[in-house]
Short mmCIF file of C-alpha atoms in Angstrom, two decimals:
data_model
loop_
_atom_site.label_atom_id
_atom_site.label_comp_id
_atom_site.label_asym_id
_atom_site.label_seq_id
_atom_site.Cartn_x
_atom_site.Cartn_y
_atom_site.Cartn_z
CA UNK A 1 0.00 0.00 0.00
CA UNK A 2 2.88 2.40 0.73
CA UNK A 3 4.28 1.92 -2.79
CA UNK A 4 0.95 2.80 -4.35
CA UNK A 5 0.60 5.80 -2.04
CA UNK A 6 4.06 7.06 -3.07
CA UNK A 7 3.25 6.65 -6.78
CA UNK A 8 -0.05 8.50 -6.35
CA UNK A 9 1.71 11.27 -4.41
CA UNK A 10 4.31 11.64 -7.19
CA UNK A 11 1.56 11.84 -9.79
CA UNK A 12 -0.31 14.46 -7.76
CA UNK A 13 2.83 16.60 -7.42
CA UNK A 14 3.44 16.32 -11.16
CA UNK A 15 -0.16 17.34 -11.92
CA UNK A 16 0.05 20.17 -9.41
CA UNK A 17 3.12 21.61 -11.08
CA UNK A 18 1.31 21.62 -14.42
CA UNK A 19 -1.71 23.39 -12.90
CA UNK A 20 0.12 26.01 -10.84
CA UNK A 21 -1.44 29.47 -10.74
CA UNK A 22 1.89 30.95 -11.92
CA UNK A 23 1.20 29.40 -15.33
CA UNK A 24 -2.18 31.15 -15.46
CA UNK A 25 -1.73 34.89 -14.97
CA UNK A 26 -5.43 35.50 -14.39
CA UNK A 27 -5.43 33.01 -11.50
CA UNK A 28 -8.25 30.98 -12.99
CA UNK A 29 -6.57 27.62 -12.56
CA UNK A 30 -9.16 24.90 -12.30
CA UNK A 31 -7.33 21.62 -11.96
CA UNK A 32 -9.40 18.58 -12.83
CA UNK A 33 -7.96 15.26 -11.75
CA UNK A 34 -9.59 12.27 -13.41
CA UNK A 35 -9.01 8.89 -11.75
CA UNK A 36 -9.81 5.65 -13.53
CA UNK A 37 -9.80 2.60 -11.30
CA UNK A 38 -11.27 -0.84 -11.16
CA UNK A 39 -14.81 -0.82 -9.84
CA UNK A 40 -15.45 -1.79 -6.25
CA UNK A 41 -13.98 1.00 -4.12
CA UNK A 42 -16.28 2.32 -1.42
CA UNK A 43 -17.51 5.89 -1.24
CA UNK A 44 -15.46 6.27 1.94
CA UNK A 45 -12.27 5.20 0.14
CA UNK A 46 -12.94 7.62 -2.70
CA UNK A 47 -13.69 10.40 -0.22
CA UNK A 48 -10.30 9.92 1.45
CA UNK A 49 -8.52 9.95 -1.91
CA UNK A 50 -10.38 13.10 -2.99
CA UNK A 51 -9.45 14.83 0.27
CA UNK A 52 -5.76 13.91 -0.03
CA UNK A 53 -5.56 14.95 -3.67
CA UNK A 54 -7.23 18.27 -2.86
CA UNK A 55 -4.87 18.86 0.08
CA UNK A 56 -1.88 18.06 -2.12
CA UNK A 57 -3.01 20.44 -4.87
CA UNK A 58 -3.44 23.18 -2.26
CA UNK A 59 -0.01 22.49 -0.73
CA UNK A 60 1.99 22.05 -3.93
CA UNK A 61 0.11 24.30 -6.32
CA UNK A 62 -1.48 27.01 -4.26
CA UNK A 63 -4.95 26.21 -5.56
CA UNK A 64 -7.98 27.00 -3.48
CA UNK A 65 -9.69 23.79 -2.32
CA UNK A 66 -12.97 24.81 -3.94
CA UNK A 67 -11.30 24.93 -7.38
CA UNK A 68 -9.97 21.37 -7.29
CA UNK A 69 -12.16 18.90 -9.16
CA UNK A 70 -11.66 15.15 -8.67
CA UNK A 71 -13.59 12.80 -10.95
CA UNK A 72 -13.67 9.05 -10.36
CA UNK A 73 -14.43 6.64 -13.17
CA UNK A 74 -15.13 3.07 -12.10
CA UNK A 75 -14.14 0.61 -14.80
CA UNK A 76 -15.57 -2.90 -14.90
CA UNK A 77 -12.95 -5.68 -15.05
CA UNK A 78 -14.49 -6.76 -18.36
CA UNK A 79 -13.60 -3.32 -19.79
CA UNK A 80 -10.01 -3.23 -18.52
CA UNK A 81 -7.15 -5.15 -20.12
CA UNK A 82 -3.54 -5.43 -19.00
CA UNK A 83 -0.97 -7.07 -21.21
CA UNK A 84 -3.67 -7.90 -23.75
CA UNK A 85 -5.79 -9.83 -21.23
CA UNK A 86 -9.00 -8.58 -19.69
CA UNK A 87 -9.17 -8.53 -15.91
CA UNK A 88 -12.61 -10.16 -15.91
CA UNK A 89 -15.19 -11.79 -18.10
CA UNK A 90 -18.05 -9.69 -19.47
CA UNK A 91 -21.31 -9.89 -17.54
CA UNK A 92 -23.86 -12.19 -19.16
#
């Protein structure tokens, strides 16, 4: 779990640098972070992720929390392939 957390944190920092207010002179930065993940995470898990991503964007980018958009897309295993193999069979 720590490895995944570190990779997510690195990705967030990278995204934050690309969305920094300095790159938008009018200060209208509206970062949108889209997360695709296999279906099955609870609302509580997603809430924690959204909070941490928002906090990281505020800390590393200077965004206001109310401007940070986090969108979750749940992907069924039958719609997700790794190495040419689907993670699950399609629902019948």
